[in-house]
PDB file of C-alpha atoms in Angstrom:
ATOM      1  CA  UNK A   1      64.041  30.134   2.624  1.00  0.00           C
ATOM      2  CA  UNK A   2      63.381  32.909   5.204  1.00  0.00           C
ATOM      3  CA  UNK A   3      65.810  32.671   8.726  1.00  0.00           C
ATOM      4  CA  UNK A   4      62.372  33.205  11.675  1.00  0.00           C
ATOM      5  CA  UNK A   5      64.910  33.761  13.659  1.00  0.00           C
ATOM      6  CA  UNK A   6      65.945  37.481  15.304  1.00  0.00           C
ATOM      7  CA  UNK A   7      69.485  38.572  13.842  1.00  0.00           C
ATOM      8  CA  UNK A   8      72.230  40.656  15.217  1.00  0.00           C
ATOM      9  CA  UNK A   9      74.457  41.834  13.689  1.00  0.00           C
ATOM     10  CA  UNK A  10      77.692  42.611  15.730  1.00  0.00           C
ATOM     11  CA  UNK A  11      79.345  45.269  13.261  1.00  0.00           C
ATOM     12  CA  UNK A  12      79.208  48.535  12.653  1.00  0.00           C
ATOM     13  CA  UNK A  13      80.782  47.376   9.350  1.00  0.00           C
ATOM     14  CA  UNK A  14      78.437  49.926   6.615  1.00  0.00           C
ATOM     15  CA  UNK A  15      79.206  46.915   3.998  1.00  0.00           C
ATOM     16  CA  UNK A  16      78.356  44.159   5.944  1.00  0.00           C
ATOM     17  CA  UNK A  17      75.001  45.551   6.600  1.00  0.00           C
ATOM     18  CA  UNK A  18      74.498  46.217   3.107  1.00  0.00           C
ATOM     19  CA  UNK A  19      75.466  42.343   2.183  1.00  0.00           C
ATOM     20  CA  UNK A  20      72.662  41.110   4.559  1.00  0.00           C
ATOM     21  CA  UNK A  21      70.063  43.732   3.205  1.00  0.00           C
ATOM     22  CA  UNK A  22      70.986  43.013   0.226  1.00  0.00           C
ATOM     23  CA  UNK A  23      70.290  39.198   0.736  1.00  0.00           C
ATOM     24  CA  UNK A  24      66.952  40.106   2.379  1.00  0.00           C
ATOM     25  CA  UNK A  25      68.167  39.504   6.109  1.00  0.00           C
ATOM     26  CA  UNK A  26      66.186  41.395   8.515  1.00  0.00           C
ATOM     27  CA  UNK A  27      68.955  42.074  11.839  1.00  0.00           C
ATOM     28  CA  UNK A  28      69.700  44.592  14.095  1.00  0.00           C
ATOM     29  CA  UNK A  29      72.607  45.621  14.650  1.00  0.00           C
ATOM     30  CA  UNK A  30      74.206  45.942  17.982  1.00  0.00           C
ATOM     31  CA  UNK A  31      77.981  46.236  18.683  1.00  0.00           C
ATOM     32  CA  UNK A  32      80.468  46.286  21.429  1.00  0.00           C
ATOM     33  CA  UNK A  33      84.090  47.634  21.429  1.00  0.00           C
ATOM     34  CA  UNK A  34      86.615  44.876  21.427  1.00  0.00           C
ATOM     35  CA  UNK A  35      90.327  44.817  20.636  1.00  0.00           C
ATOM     36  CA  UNK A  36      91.216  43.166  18.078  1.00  0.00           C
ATOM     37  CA  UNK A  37      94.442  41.368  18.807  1.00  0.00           C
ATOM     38  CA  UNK A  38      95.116  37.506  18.799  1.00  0.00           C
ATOM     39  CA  UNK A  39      98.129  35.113  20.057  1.00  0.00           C
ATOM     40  CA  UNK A  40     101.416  35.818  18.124  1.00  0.00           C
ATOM     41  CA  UNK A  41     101.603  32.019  17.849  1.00  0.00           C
ATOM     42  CA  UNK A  42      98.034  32.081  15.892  1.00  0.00           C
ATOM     43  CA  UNK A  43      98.355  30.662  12.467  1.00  0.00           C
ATOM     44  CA  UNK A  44      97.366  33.674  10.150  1.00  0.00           C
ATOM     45  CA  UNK A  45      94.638  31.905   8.298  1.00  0.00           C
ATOM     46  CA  UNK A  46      92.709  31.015  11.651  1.00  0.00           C
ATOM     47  CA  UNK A  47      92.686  34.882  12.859  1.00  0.00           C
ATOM     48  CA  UNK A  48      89.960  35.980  11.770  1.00  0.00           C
ATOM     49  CA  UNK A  49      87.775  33.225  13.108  1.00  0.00           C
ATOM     50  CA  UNK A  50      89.290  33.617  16.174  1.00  0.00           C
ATOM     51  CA  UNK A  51      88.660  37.408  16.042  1.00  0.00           C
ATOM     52  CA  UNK A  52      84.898  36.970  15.214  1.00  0.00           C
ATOM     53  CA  UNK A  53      84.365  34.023  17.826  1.00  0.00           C
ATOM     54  CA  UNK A  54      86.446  37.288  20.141  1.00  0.00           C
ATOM     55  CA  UNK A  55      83.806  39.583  18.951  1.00  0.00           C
ATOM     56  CA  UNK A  56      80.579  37.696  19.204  1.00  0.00           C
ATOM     57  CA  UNK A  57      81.543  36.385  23.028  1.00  0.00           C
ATOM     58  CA  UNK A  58      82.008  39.931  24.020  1.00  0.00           C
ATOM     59  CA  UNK A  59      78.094  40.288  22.569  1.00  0.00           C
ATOM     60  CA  UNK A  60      76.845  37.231  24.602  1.00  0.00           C
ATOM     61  CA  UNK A  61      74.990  39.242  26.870  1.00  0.00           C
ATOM     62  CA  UNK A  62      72.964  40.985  24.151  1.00  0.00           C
ATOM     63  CA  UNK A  63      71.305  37.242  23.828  1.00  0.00           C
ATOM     64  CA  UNK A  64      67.375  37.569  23.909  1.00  0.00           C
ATOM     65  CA  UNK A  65      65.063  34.596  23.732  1.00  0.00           C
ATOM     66  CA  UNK A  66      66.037  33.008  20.204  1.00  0.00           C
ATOM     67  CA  UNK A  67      68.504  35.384  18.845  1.00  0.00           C
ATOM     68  CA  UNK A  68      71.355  34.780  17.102  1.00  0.00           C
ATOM     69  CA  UNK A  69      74.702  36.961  16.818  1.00  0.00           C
ATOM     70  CA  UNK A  70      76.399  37.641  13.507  1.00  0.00           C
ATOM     71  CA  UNK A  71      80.283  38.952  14.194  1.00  0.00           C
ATOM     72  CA  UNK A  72      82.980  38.658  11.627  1.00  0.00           C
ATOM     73  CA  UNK A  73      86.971  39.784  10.652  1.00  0.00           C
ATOM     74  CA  UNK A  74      88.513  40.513   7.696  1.00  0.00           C
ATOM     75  CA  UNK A  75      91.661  40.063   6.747  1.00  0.00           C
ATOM     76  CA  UNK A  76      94.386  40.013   3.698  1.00  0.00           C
ATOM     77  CA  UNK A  77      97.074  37.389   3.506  1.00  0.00           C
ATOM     78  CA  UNK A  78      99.899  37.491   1.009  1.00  0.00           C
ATOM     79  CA  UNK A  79     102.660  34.996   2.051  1.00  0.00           C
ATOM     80  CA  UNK A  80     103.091  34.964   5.662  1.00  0.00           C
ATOM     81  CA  UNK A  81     101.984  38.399   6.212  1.00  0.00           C
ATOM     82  CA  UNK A  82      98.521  39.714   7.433  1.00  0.00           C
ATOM     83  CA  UNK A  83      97.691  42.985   5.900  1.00  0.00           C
ATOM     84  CA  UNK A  84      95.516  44.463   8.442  1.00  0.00           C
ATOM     85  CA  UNK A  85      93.708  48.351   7.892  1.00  0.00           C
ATOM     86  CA  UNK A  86      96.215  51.165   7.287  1.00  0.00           C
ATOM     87  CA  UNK A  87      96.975  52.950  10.020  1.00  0.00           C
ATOM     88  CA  UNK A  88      97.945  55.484   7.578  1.00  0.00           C
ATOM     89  CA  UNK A  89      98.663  57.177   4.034  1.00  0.00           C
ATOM     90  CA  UNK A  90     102.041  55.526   4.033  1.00  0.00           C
ATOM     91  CA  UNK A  91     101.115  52.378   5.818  1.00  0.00           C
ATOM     92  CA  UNK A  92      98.406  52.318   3.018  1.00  0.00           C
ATOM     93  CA  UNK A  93     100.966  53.051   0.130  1.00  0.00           C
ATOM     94  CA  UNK A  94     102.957  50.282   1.540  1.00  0.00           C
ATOM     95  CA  UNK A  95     100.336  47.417   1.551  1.00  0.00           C
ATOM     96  CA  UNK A  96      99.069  48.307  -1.953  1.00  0.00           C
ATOM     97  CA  UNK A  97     102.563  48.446  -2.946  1.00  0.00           C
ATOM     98  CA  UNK A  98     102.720  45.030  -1.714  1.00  0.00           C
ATOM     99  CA  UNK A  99      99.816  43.847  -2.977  1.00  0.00           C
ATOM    100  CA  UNK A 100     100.179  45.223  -6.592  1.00  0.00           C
ATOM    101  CA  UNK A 101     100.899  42.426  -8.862  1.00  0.00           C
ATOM    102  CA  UNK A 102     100.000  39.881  -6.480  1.00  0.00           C
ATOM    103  CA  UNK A 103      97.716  37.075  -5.867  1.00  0.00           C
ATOM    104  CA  UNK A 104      96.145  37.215  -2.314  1.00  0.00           C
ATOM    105  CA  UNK A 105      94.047  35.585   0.201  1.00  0.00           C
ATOM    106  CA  UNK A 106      90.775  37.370   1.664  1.00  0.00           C
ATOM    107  CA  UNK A 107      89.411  35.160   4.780  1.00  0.00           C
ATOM    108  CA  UNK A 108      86.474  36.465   6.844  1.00  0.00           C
ATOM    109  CA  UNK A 109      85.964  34.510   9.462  1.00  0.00           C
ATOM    110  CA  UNK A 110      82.651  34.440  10.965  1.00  0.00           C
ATOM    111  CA  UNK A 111      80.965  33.179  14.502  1.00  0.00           C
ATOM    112  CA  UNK A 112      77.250  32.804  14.638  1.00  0.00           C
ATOM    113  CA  UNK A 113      75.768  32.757  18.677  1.00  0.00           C
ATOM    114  CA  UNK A 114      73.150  31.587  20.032  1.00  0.00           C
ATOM    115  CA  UNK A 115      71.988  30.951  23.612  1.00  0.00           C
ATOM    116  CA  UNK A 116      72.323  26.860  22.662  1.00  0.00           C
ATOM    117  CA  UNK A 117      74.884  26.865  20.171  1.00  0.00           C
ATOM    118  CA  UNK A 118      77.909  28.387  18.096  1.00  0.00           C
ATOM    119  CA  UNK A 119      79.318  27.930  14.532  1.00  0.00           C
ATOM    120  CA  UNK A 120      82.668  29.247  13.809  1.00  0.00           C
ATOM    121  CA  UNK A 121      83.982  29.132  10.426  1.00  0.00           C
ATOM    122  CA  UNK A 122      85.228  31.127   7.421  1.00  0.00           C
ATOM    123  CA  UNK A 123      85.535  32.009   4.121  1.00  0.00           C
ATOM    124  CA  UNK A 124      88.165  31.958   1.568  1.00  0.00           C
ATOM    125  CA  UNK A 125      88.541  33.426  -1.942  1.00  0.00           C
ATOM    126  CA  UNK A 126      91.732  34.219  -4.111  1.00  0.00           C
ATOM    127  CA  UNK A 127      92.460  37.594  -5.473  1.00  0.00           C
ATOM    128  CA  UNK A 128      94.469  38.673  -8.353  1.00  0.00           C
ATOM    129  CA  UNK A 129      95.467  42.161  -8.751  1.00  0.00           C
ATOM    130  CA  UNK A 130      97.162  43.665 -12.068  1.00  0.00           C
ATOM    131  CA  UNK A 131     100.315  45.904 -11.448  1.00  0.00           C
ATOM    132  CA  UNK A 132      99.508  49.424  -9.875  1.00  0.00           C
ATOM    133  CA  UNK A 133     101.105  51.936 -10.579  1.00  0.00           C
ATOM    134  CA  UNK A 134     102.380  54.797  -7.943  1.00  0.00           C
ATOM    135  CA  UNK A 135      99.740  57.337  -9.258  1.00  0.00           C
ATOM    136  CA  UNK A 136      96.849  55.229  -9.312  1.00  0.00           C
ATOM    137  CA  UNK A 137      97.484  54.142  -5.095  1.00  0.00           C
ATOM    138  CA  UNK A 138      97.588  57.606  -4.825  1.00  0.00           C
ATOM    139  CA  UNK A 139      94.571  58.634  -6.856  1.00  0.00           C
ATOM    140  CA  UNK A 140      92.603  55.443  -4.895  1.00  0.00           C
ATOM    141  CA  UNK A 141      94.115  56.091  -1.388  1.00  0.00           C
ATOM    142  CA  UNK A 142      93.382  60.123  -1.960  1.00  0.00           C
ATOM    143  CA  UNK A 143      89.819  59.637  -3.653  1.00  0.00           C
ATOM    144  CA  UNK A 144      89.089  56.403  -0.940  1.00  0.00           C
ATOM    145  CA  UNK A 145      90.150  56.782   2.129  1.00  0.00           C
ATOM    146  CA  UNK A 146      90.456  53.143   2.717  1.00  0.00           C
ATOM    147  CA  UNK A 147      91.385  53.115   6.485  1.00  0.00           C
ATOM    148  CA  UNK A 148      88.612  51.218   7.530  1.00  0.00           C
ATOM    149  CA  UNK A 149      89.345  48.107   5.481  1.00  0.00           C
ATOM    150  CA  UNK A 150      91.823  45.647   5.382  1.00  0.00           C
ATOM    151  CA  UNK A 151      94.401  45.154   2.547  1.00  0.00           C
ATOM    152  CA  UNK A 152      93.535  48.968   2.298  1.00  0.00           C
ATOM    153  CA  UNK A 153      91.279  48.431  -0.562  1.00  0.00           C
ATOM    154  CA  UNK A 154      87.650  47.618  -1.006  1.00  0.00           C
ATOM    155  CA  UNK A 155      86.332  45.586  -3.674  1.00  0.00           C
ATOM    156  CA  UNK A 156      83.334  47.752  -4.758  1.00  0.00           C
ATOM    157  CA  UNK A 157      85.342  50.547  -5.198  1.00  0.00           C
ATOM    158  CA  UNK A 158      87.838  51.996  -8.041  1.00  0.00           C
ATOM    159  CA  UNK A 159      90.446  49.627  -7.269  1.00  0.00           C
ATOM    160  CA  UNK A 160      88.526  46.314  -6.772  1.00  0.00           C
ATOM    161  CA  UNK A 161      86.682  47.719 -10.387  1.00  0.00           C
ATOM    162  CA  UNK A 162      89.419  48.770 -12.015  1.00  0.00           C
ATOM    163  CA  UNK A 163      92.395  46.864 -11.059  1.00  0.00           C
ATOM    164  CA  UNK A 164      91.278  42.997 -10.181  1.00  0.00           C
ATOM    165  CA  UNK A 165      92.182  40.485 -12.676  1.00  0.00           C
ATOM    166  CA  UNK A 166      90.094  37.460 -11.365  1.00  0.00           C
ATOM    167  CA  UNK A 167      88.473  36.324  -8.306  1.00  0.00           C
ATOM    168  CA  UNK A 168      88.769  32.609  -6.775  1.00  0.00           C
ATOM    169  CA  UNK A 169      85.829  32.896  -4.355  1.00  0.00           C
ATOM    170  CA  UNK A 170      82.557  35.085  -3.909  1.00  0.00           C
ATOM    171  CA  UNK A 171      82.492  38.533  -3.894  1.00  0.00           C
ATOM    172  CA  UNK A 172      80.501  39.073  -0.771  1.00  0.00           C
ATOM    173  CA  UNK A 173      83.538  37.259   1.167  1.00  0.00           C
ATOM    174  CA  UNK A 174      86.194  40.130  -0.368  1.00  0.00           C
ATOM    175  CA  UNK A 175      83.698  42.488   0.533  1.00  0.00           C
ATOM    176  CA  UNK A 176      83.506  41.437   4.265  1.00  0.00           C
ATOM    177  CA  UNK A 177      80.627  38.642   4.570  1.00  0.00           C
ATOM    178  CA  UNK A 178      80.838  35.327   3.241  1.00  0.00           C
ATOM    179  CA  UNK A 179      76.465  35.630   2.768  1.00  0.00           C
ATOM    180  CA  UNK A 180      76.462  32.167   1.372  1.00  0.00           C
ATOM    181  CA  UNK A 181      78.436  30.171   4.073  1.00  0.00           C
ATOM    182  CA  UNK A 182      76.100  32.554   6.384  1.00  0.00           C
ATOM    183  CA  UNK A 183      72.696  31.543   5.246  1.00  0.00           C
ATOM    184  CA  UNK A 184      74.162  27.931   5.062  1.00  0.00           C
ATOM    185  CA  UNK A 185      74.908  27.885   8.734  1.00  0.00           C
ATOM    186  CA  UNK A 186      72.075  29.287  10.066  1.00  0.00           C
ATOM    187  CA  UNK A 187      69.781  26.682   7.991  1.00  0.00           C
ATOM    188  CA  UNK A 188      71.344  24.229  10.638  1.00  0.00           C
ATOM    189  CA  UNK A 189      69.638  26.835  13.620  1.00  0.00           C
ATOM    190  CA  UNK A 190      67.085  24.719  15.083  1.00  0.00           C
ATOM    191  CA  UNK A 191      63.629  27.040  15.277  1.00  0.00           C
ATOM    192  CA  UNK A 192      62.375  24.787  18.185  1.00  0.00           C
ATOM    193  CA  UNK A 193      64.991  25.084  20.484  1.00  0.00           C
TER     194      UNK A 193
END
């Protein structure tokens, strides 16, 4: 079923454009800066629907006629601790270091706006990684660059290809848009309104 309504998208996020075009979403995409910090007290799994709910607010004003705002966050749980994007090489060393071994949590939260209405939710998948070893974070983080993403790693890339044991969840959520819980949601998007 097609969405008749205008999209935009509220990332400059180069996968999360690719997930929609890949689904056969037509959008825009039209973004505003916004920092990306939440209340200390914030549970960790409820971040990144706060930051996307953050993210699509600060877009409010782009509202035209019927349109609806896209805006979503990433982020990588293991334990207690958020793993956010590397700020660095060694801040990158460190979270794959953490992560190595592991089983973590990827949760994109997303917040859908429209003049009349907003949906805030999120996705949720598990993700197992085998043991890495100091030369292949090196070889990834050197080859990768993964600054831009959080965990330091993406999914489509060497590491996600190479190195993930299993995933609990869809792959479109690791990768940064949880396309099914999307599409669900904006089903619910009266036309009429």
């Amino acid at each position: 079923m097609t969405i008749n309504r205008p999209l935009i998208l509220a990332s400059k996020s180069p996968r999360r454009s690719q997930l929609l075009s890949q689904a056969g979403f037509k959008f825009t995409i039209r973004t505003k800066e916004v920092e990306e910090n939440y209340p200390a007290t914030l549970a960790p799994e409820n971040v990144p629907a706060f930051l996307a709910e953050k993210k699509a607010t600060a877009c409010l004003d782009f509202i035209e006629d019927q349109e609806i705002i896209i805006a979503a966050d990433t982020i990588v749980i293991l334990g207690d601790t958020i793993y956010e994007k590397p700020k660095d090489y060694a801040d990158a060393v460190r979270i794959l270091k953490a992560l190595s071994g592991s089983v973590h949590q990827v949760i994109t939260g997303v917040c859908l706006l429209a003049r009349e209405k907003k949906t805030v939710f999120s996705g949720y998948a598990n993700v197992h990684f085998n043991l890495l070893t100091d030369a292949e974070i090196a070889y990834y983080i050197k080859t990768f660059q993964p600054y831009d993403k959080a965990g330091a790693y993406a999914i489509q890339e060497w590491l996600g290809l190479c190195k993930i044991a299993k995933i609990e969840g869809t792959y479109a959520n690791i990768m940064g848009l949880p396309v099914d819980l999307v599409y669900e949601q904006l089903q619910k998007y009266d036309e009429k309104k």
